[in-house]
Each structure stands twice: as C-alpha cells, then as structure tokens.
Short mmCIF file of C-alpha atoms in Angstrom, two decimals:
data_model
loop_
_atom_site.label_atom_id
_atom_site.label_comp_id
_atom_site.label_asym_id
_atom_site.label_seq_id
_atom_site.Cartn_x
_atom_site.Cartn_y
_atom_site.Cartn_z
CA UNK U 1 0.00 0.00 0.00
CA UNK U 2 2.86 2.40 0.77
CA UNK U 3 4.11 2.27 -2.82
CA UNK U 4 0.62 3.10 -4.07
CA UNK U 5 0.49 6.02 -1.64
CA UNK U 6 3.83 7.28 -2.93
CA UNK U 7 2.43 6.93 -6.44
CA UNK U 8 -0.33 9.41 -5.52
CA UNK U 9 -3.10 6.82 -5.76
CA UNK U 10 -6.06 8.58 -4.13
CA UNK U 11 -7.83 5.35 -3.21
CA UNK U 12 -4.71 3.99 -1.52
CA UNK U 13 -4.20 7.30 0.30
CA UNK U 14 -7.80 7.24 1.55
CA UNK U 15 -7.49 3.64 2.76
CA UNK U 16 -4.18 4.38 4.45
CA UNK U 17 -5.67 7.36 6.28
CA UNK U 18 -8.57 5.21 7.46
CA UNK U 19 -6.11 2.65 8.82
CA UNK U 20 -4.18 5.38 10.64
CA UNK U 21 -7.37 6.92 12.05
CA UNK U 22 -8.60 3.54 13.27
CA UNK U 23 -5.16 2.75 14.74
CA UNK U 24 -5.01 -0.67 13.13
CA UNK U 25 -1.78 -2.64 12.90
CA UNK U 26 -1.45 -1.51 9.26
CA UNK U 27 -2.09 2.09 10.30
CA UNK U 28 0.65 1.95 12.91
CA UNK U 29 3.05 0.45 10.38
CA UNK U 30 2.25 3.14 7.81
CA UNK U 31 2.56 5.94 10.37
CA UNK U 32 6.04 4.74 11.30
CA UNK U 33 7.08 4.35 7.66
CA UNK U 34 6.22 7.94 6.67
CA UNK U 35 7.57 9.87 9.65
CA UNK U 36 10.22 11.62 7.54
CA UNK U 37 8.33 14.44 5.85
CA UNK U 38 9.18 15.64 2.34
CA UNK U 39 11.34 18.81 2.39
CA UNK U 40 9.25 20.39 -0.35
CA UNK U 41 5.93 19.99 1.46
CA UNK U 42 4.62 23.12 3.15
CA UNK U 43 1.76 23.21 5.64
CA UNK U 44 -0.92 25.78 6.47
CA UNK U 45 -3.19 25.74 9.50
CA UNK U 46 -6.54 27.50 9.17
CA UNK U 47 -8.41 28.12 12.40
CA UNK U 48 -10.91 30.53 13.90
CA UNK U 49 -14.32 30.80 15.55
CA UNK U 50 -17.39 29.03 14.15
CA UNK U 51 -19.13 31.02 11.42
CA UNK U 52 -16.01 32.84 10.26
CA UNK U 53 -16.06 31.02 6.93
CA UNK U 54 -12.94 28.85 7.18
CA UNK U 55 -14.11 26.26 4.67
CA UNK U 56 -15.29 28.91 2.22
CA UNK U 57 -11.93 30.64 2.48
CA UNK U 58 -10.06 27.38 1.78
CA UNK U 59 -12.28 26.77 -1.22
CA UNK U 60 -11.34 30.20 -2.57
CA UNK U 61 -7.67 29.66 -1.72
CA UNK U 62 -7.58 26.53 -3.87
CA UNK U 63 -8.39 28.62 -6.94
CA UNK U 64 -5.19 30.60 -6.39
CA UNK U 65 -2.98 27.84 -4.99
CA UNK U 66 -3.41 25.28 -7.77
CA UNK U 67 -1.76 27.37 -10.52
CA UNK U 68 1.24 27.91 -8.21
CA UNK U 69 1.56 24.48 -6.57
CA UNK U 70 1.10 21.14 -8.32
CA UNK U 71 -0.64 19.14 -5.59
CA UNK U 72 -2.71 20.37 -2.65
CA UNK U 73 -4.29 18.37 0.19
CA UNK U 74 -7.03 19.59 2.52
CA UNK U 75 -7.65 18.05 5.94
CA UNK U 76 -10.82 19.25 7.65
CA UNK U 77 -11.29 18.27 11.29
CA UNK U 78 -15.00 17.72 11.89
CA UNK U 79 -17.11 16.88 14.92
CA UNK U 80 -17.54 13.13 15.34
CA UNK U 81 -20.75 11.17 15.13
CA UNK U 82 -21.40 9.95 18.68
CA UNK U 83 -22.39 6.55 17.26
CA UNK U 84 -19.88 5.77 14.53
CA UNK U 85 -17.07 8.18 15.37
CA UNK U 86 -17.13 9.31 11.74
CA UNK U 87 -17.04 12.89 10.52
CA UNK U 88 -20.49 14.48 10.44
CA UNK U 89 -19.67 17.23 7.95
CA UNK U 90 -18.81 16.16 4.41
CA UNK U 91 -15.62 17.45 2.81
CA UNK U 92 -17.09 17.33 -0.68
CA UNK U 93 -20.20 19.22 0.42
CA UNK U 94 -18.06 22.26 1.15
CA UNK U 95 -15.44 21.88 -1.57
CA UNK U 96 -17.27 19.90 -4.26
CA UNK U 97 -15.89 22.05 -7.07
CA UNK U 98 -12.37 20.69 -6.50
CA UNK U 99 -13.03 17.10 -5.42
CA UNK U 100 -12.70 15.71 -8.96
CA UNK U 101 -9.32 17.37 -9.56
CA UNK U 102 -6.59 14.66 -9.51
CA UNK U 103 -4.18 17.17 -7.97
CA UNK U 104 -6.47 17.88 -5.01
CA UNK U 105 -7.06 15.49 -2.13
CA UNK U 106 -9.75 16.37 0.42
CA UNK U 107 -10.42 14.42 3.58
CA UNK U 108 -12.41 14.96 6.76
CA UNK U 109 -10.89 13.70 10.00
CA UNK U 110 -13.27 12.98 12.86
CA UNK U 111 -12.37 14.73 16.11
CA UNK U 112 -13.60 11.62 18.02
CA UNK U 113 -14.06 13.47 21.26
CA UNK U 114 -10.60 15.07 21.21
CA UNK U 115 -10.96 18.58 22.63
CA UNK U 116 -8.18 20.15 20.60
CA UNK U 117 -8.46 21.74 17.21
CA UNK U 118 -6.68 18.78 15.63
CA UNK U 119 -7.11 15.04 16.07
CA UNK U 120 -4.55 12.75 17.63
CA UNK U 121 -3.78 11.22 14.25
CA UNK U 122 -3.50 14.47 12.27
CA UNK U 123 0.30 14.52 12.46
CA UNK U 124 0.63 11.01 11.02
CA UNK U 125 -1.94 11.74 8.30
CA UNK U 126 0.02 14.84 7.29
CA UNK U 127 3.20 12.76 7.06
CA UNK U 128 1.38 10.28 4.83
CA UNK U 129 0.14 13.05 2.53
CA UNK U 130 3.64 14.45 2.32
CA UNK U 131 4.91 11.00 1.32
CA UNK U 132 2.28 10.93 -1.43
CA UNK U 133 3.87 13.96 -3.08
CA UNK U 134 1.69 16.78 -1.81
CA UNK U 135 3.30 20.22 -2.04
CA UNK U 136 0.78 22.01 0.20
CA UNK U 137 -1.25 20.58 3.08
CA UNK U 138 -3.99 22.75 4.56
CA UNK U 139 -5.40 21.76 7.95
CA UNK U 140 -8.75 23.28 8.90
CA UNK U 141 -9.53 22.85 12.58
CA UNK U 142 -12.67 22.61 14.65
CA UNK U 143 -13.76 26.05 15.83
CA UNK U 144 -13.61 25.29 19.52
CA UNK U 145 -11.45 28.02 21.06
CA UNK U 146 -8.20 27.95 22.96
CA UNK U 147 -7.40 24.29 22.30
CA UNK U 148 -7.00 25.17 18.61
CA UNK U 149 -3.52 26.45 19.41
CA UNK U 150 -2.45 22.83 18.89
CA UNK U 151 -2.43 23.56 15.16
CA UNK U 152 0.57 25.83 15.78
CA UNK U 153 2.65 22.75 16.59
CA UNK U 154 1.79 21.08 13.29
CA UNK U 155 1.96 23.70 10.55
CA UNK U 156 4.45 26.12 9.03
CA UNK U 157 1.98 28.99 8.69
CA UNK U 158 -1.03 29.68 10.89
CA UNK U 159 -4.04 31.59 9.53
CA UNK U 160 -6.71 32.83 11.95
CA UNK U 161 -9.98 33.66 10.20
CA UNK U 162 -12.30 36.36 11.56
CA UNK U 163 -15.49 37.84 10.18
CA UNK U 164 -17.35 41.10 10.84
CA UNK U 165 -20.34 40.99 13.12
CA UNK U 166 -19.28 37.97 15.16
CA UNK U 167 -17.12 39.70 17.74
CA UNK U 168 -14.34 37.39 16.56
CA UNK U 169 -11.55 39.76 17.38
CA UNK U 170 -12.48 39.79 21.07
CA UNK U 171 -13.06 36.04 21.08
CA UNK U 172 -9.65 35.56 19.51
CA UNK U 173 -7.99 37.54 22.29
CA UNK U 174 -9.83 35.72 25.07
CA UNK U 175 -9.17 32.31 23.57
CA UNK U 176 -5.52 32.92 22.89
CA UNK U 177 -5.92 32.05 19.22
CA UNK U 178 -4.54 35.44 18.21
CA UNK U 179 -1.14 34.51 19.61
CA UNK U 180 -0.62 31.67 17.13
CA UNK U 181 -1.45 33.66 13.99
CA UNK U 182 1.00 34.45 11.22
CA UNK U 183 -1.82 35.92 9.14
CA UNK U 184 -5.10 37.34 10.44
CA UNK U 185 -7.71 37.09 7.70
CA UNK U 186 -10.87 39.18 7.81
CA UNK U 187 -13.23 37.09 5.70
CA UNK U 188 -16.49 38.40 4.22
CA UNK U 189 -14.85 41.74 3.52
CA UNK U 190 -17.83 42.67 1.35
CA UNK U 191 -20.02 42.87 4.47
CA UNK U 192 -20.61 45.98 6.62
CA UNK U 193 -18.16 46.47 9.49
CA UNK U 194 -15.41 44.50 7.73
CA UNK U 195 -13.12 47.54 7.67
CA UNK U 196 -13.82 48.18 11.36
CA UNK U 197 -12.92 44.57 12.19
CA UNK U 198 -9.67 44.81 10.21
CA UNK U 199 -8.73 48.09 11.89
CA UNK U 200 -9.53 46.64 15.31
CA UNK U 201 -7.24 43.67 14.66
CA UNK U 202 -4.46 45.94 13.40
CA UNK U 203 -4.79 48.07 16.53
CA UNK U 204 -4.49 44.96 18.71
CA UNK U 205 -1.36 43.86 16.86
CA UNK U 206 0.13 47.32 17.32
CA UNK U 207 -0.72 47.29 21.02
CA UNK U 208 0.96 43.90 21.46
CA UNK U 209 3.97 44.80 19.31
CA UNK U 210 3.19 42.11 16.73
CA UNK U 211 2.93 44.31 13.64
CA UNK U 212 6.18 43.12 12.05
CA UNK U 213 5.52 39.42 12.58
CA UNK U 214 1.80 39.28 11.80
CA UNK U 215 -0.34 40.81 9.09
CA UNK U 216 -4.05 41.49 8.62
CA UNK U 217 -5.49 40.62 5.20
CA UNK U 218 -9.09 41.31 4.14
CA UNK U 219 -10.70 38.90 1.67
CA UNK U 220 -14.07 37.91 0.32
CA UNK U 221 -14.50 34.20 -0.31
CA UNK U 222 -17.65 34.96 -2.29
CA UNK U 223 -16.25 37.32 -4.93
CA UNK U 224 -12.55 36.47 -4.62
CA UNK U 225 -11.38 39.94 -3.62
CA UNK U 226 -8.11 39.81 -1.71
CA UNK U 227 -7.55 36.07 -2.15
CA UNK U 228 -4.62 36.53 -4.54
CA UNK U 229 -3.01 38.97 -2.09
CA UNK U 230 -3.47 36.41 0.68
CA UNK U 231 -1.70 33.71 -1.33
CA UNK U 232 1.10 36.20 -2.07
CA UNK U 233 1.46 36.75 1.68
CA UNK U 234 1.50 32.98 2.26
CA UNK U 235 4.22 32.49 -0.36
CA UNK U 236 6.30 35.29 1.14
CA UNK U 237 6.17 33.58 4.53
CA UNK U 238 7.03 30.22 2.99
CA UNK U 239 10.08 31.84 1.39
CA UNK U 240 11.22 33.14 4.77
CA UNK U 241 11.07 29.71 6.39
CA UNK U 242 14.17 27.51 6.72
CA UNK U 243 14.26 25.05 3.82
CA UNK U 244 13.98 22.04 6.12
CA UNK U 245 11.23 23.45 8.33
CA UNK U 246 8.90 20.66 7.25
CA UNK U 247 11.51 17.96 6.74
CA UNK U 248 10.42 15.86 9.70
CA UNK U 249 7.43 15.73 11.93
CA UNK U 250 9.53 14.73 14.93
CA UNK U 251 11.63 17.89 15.30
CA UNK U 252 9.63 21.12 15.09
CA UNK U 253 6.66 21.54 17.36
CA UNK U 254 6.88 18.17 19.07
CA UNK U 255 6.32 18.61 22.78
CA UNK U 256 5.97 16.57 25.95
CA UNK U 257 2.17 16.87 25.66
CA UNK U 258 2.20 15.46 22.11
CA UNK U 259 4.52 12.66 23.25
CA UNK U 260 2.09 11.85 26.07
CA UNK U 261 -0.78 11.67 23.57
CA UNK U 262 1.20 9.40 21.25
CA UNK U 263 2.18 7.10 24.10
CA UNK U 264 -1.45 6.94 25.26
CA UNK U 265 -2.59 6.10 21.73
CA UNK U 266 0.05 3.38 21.39
CA UNK U 267 -0.94 1.90 24.75
CA UNK U 268 -4.63 1.98 23.83
CA UNK U 269 -3.88 0.18 20.55
CA UNK U 270 -2.03 -2.55 22.44
CA UNK U 271 -4.92 -3.04 24.86
CA UNK U 272 -7.55 -3.05 22.12
CA UNK U 273 -5.73 -5.34 19.70
CA UNK U 274 -4.01 -7.81 22.02
CA UNK U 275 -6.22 -10.79 22.89
CA UNK U 276 -5.46 -11.64 26.51
CA UNK U 277 -7.68 -13.23 29.14
CA UNK U 278 -6.20 -11.00 31.86
CA UNK U 279 -7.65 -7.89 30.23
CA UNK U 280 -11.09 -9.45 29.97
CA UNK U 281 -10.87 -10.69 33.56
CA UNK U 282 -9.94 -7.22 34.81
CA UNK U 283 -12.84 -5.62 32.92
CA UNK U 284 -15.26 -8.20 34.29
CA UNK U 285 -14.07 -7.70 37.87
CA UNK U 286 -14.43 -3.91 37.56
CA UNK U 287 -17.98 -4.38 36.25
CA UNK U 288 -18.78 -6.74 39.13
CA UNK U 289 -17.35 -4.32 41.66
CA UNK U 290 -14.69 -6.70 43.00
CA UNK U 291 -11.91 -4.56 41.52
CA UNK U 292 -11.65 -0.78 41.45
CA UNK U 293 -11.03 1.03 38.17
CA UNK U 294 -7.66 2.23 39.47
CA UNK U 295 -6.65 -1.33 40.31
CA UNK U 296 -7.80 -2.53 36.90
CA UNK U 297 -5.78 0.18 35.18
CA UNK U 298 -2.68 -0.72 37.17
CA UNK U 299 -3.03 -4.38 36.19
CA UNK U 300 -3.31 -3.55 32.48
CA UNK U 301 -0.48 -0.98 32.58
CA UNK U 302 1.72 -3.66 34.10
CA UNK U 303 0.96 -5.90 31.12
CA UNK U 304 1.92 -3.32 28.47
CA UNK U 305 5.67 -4.19 28.29
CA UNK U 306 4.73 -7.82 27.68
CA UNK U 307 2.24 -6.88 24.96
CA UNK U 308 4.74 -4.53 23.30
CA UNK U 309 7.46 -7.19 23.30
CA UNK U 310 5.08 -9.68 21.69
CA UNK U 311 4.37 -7.24 18.84
CA UNK U 312 8.02 -6.91 17.84
#
C-alpha cells in the first residue's frame, strides 16, 4: 500500500488514512514508515471561531494555490458522530468544485471526542500526505477556542480567520488564538463592518507589538477579492522559512504533551488489539465491583511491556 500512496493513488491514500485513524496494525506500520516528511511539502493551519467562513476561504484559496503548486491536500477536522465516530460534515459538500481534480485530495478527519483543534492522528496523516507527493497541506480545525492552538505545533503557517459581526476579534484575544497567527484574515470583507474589524485587529497587533511578525489581510471568499493577495502573503512567509522546516514531523513543534498523547494512543492500541484473558478478567471484575477502576488500570499498565514485546 505504501508504494501506491507514494504513487499518488487517491484510493490507496484514503485507505491508508482510514487505517491510521482507526489505529489498526497496518495504520501503525504506515505511520512509522512515513515519519520523515518531504522537504518540499509546506503546511498551512486555518483556524478561527465558528461562522467565520474557514471552509469557504479554503475553497477560494484553492483557486489561487493550484496554478502555483502542483498538488494540494485539505484536511478538515470535523465533529464526530457519537455513534460511529465518523465525521459528520462532508468534505465534498463544502469543496465539491475541487473534489474531482486529480491534484487535489480532500479528507475529513473525525475529532472523536478530542478537545483540541486537531485530532490525535492528524500529524501522522500529514506525514502520509507528504509522502504521497503533496506540495501544500492545509489543515482546517474545529472552531472550539483555545485548544485550537495545537495547530501551531503542526503547521508552518497559521491563519486565523475572523469575520465582521461575530465579535471574533475579542473572542480571539480571550481564547488565545490570536497569539498563534501568522496571518489574520478578515473574511467576508464585502459585508458591513469589515473595515472596522480589520482596523480593530491591526490596533491589537500594534498594542501587542506584533505588527512586524503578523499581518491582517481582508478577503471575500464569495467574490474572490483579496484572495490573490493572501496567497502572495503565504508564499512570502514560505520563502522566509528555513528550507527544512517541514523535513520531519519529529523535530519542530513536538512537545511533551504530544509525546504523552502518542504514548497513550500506542498503549490503547495494544490493549484493544491484544487478545489476553487477563484484560477481559480485569474488565469483568471492575464491572462486578470486586476490583476498582484504578486497580484494573494498574493491572493492564503492568501488562503493556509484555504486549509490546510480543508485537516486535
């Protein structure tokens, strides 16, 4: 399957992502195999409050990005279905105009109860897309607030989308999202109060001394105004990045908290996919009330080295 992924086979890429999301043995193997990210792949995080028009902006961005970059991937992090764990919102519903383009790959990732703006498997999926030859990967995150700062650990450029009339600029300050932005985009610039919103954001940047490092760009996803200028600003920031900024997923942005998540995921996969009577016995005893949950956890944690050794 890995060779098909590297050959830019969309069906193979989709199946590989599903395996990674479901944390199957194949998914774990693929995630390990693609950890070294392609030097030429650049990544963009798009975040912001609900209703700001993130998906509409990405749809407009694709019109400008495709003539400049050969292959573009879009990852949209959607709320999960409480029953299936699958993404509720459809990627092709929002970006249907580009879904048939062989140089565009669009995929929704289910948040699956994760509180952050990205899923626990987003990093591995991005590595896989890089291995498939993507030049640009755009990650659109759930509009949940402060936890969206996680996207800053994963992408080269961070775009925070605001819109007039939503009080987004104040919400951005309170949530801390403003601090991660490389570019602040005022979407729906054709609406009333758009200029006021842009000026408010510029004033906040000036107050915080961020004017040189961050820029405010006004765009309209509906009529395309300002989108070309936004892509110019993105390219300028790409050019200022070190060449190897995206060369590996294990160097930049990897933190103790991400390591803890990865370890927890690996441990969960071992428990879920290792048939062992001791696990079932512990679960049964907890259900019966003869064993506390803490005691059950300690028993299973003690078994993890044995399970890991058996998988080698």
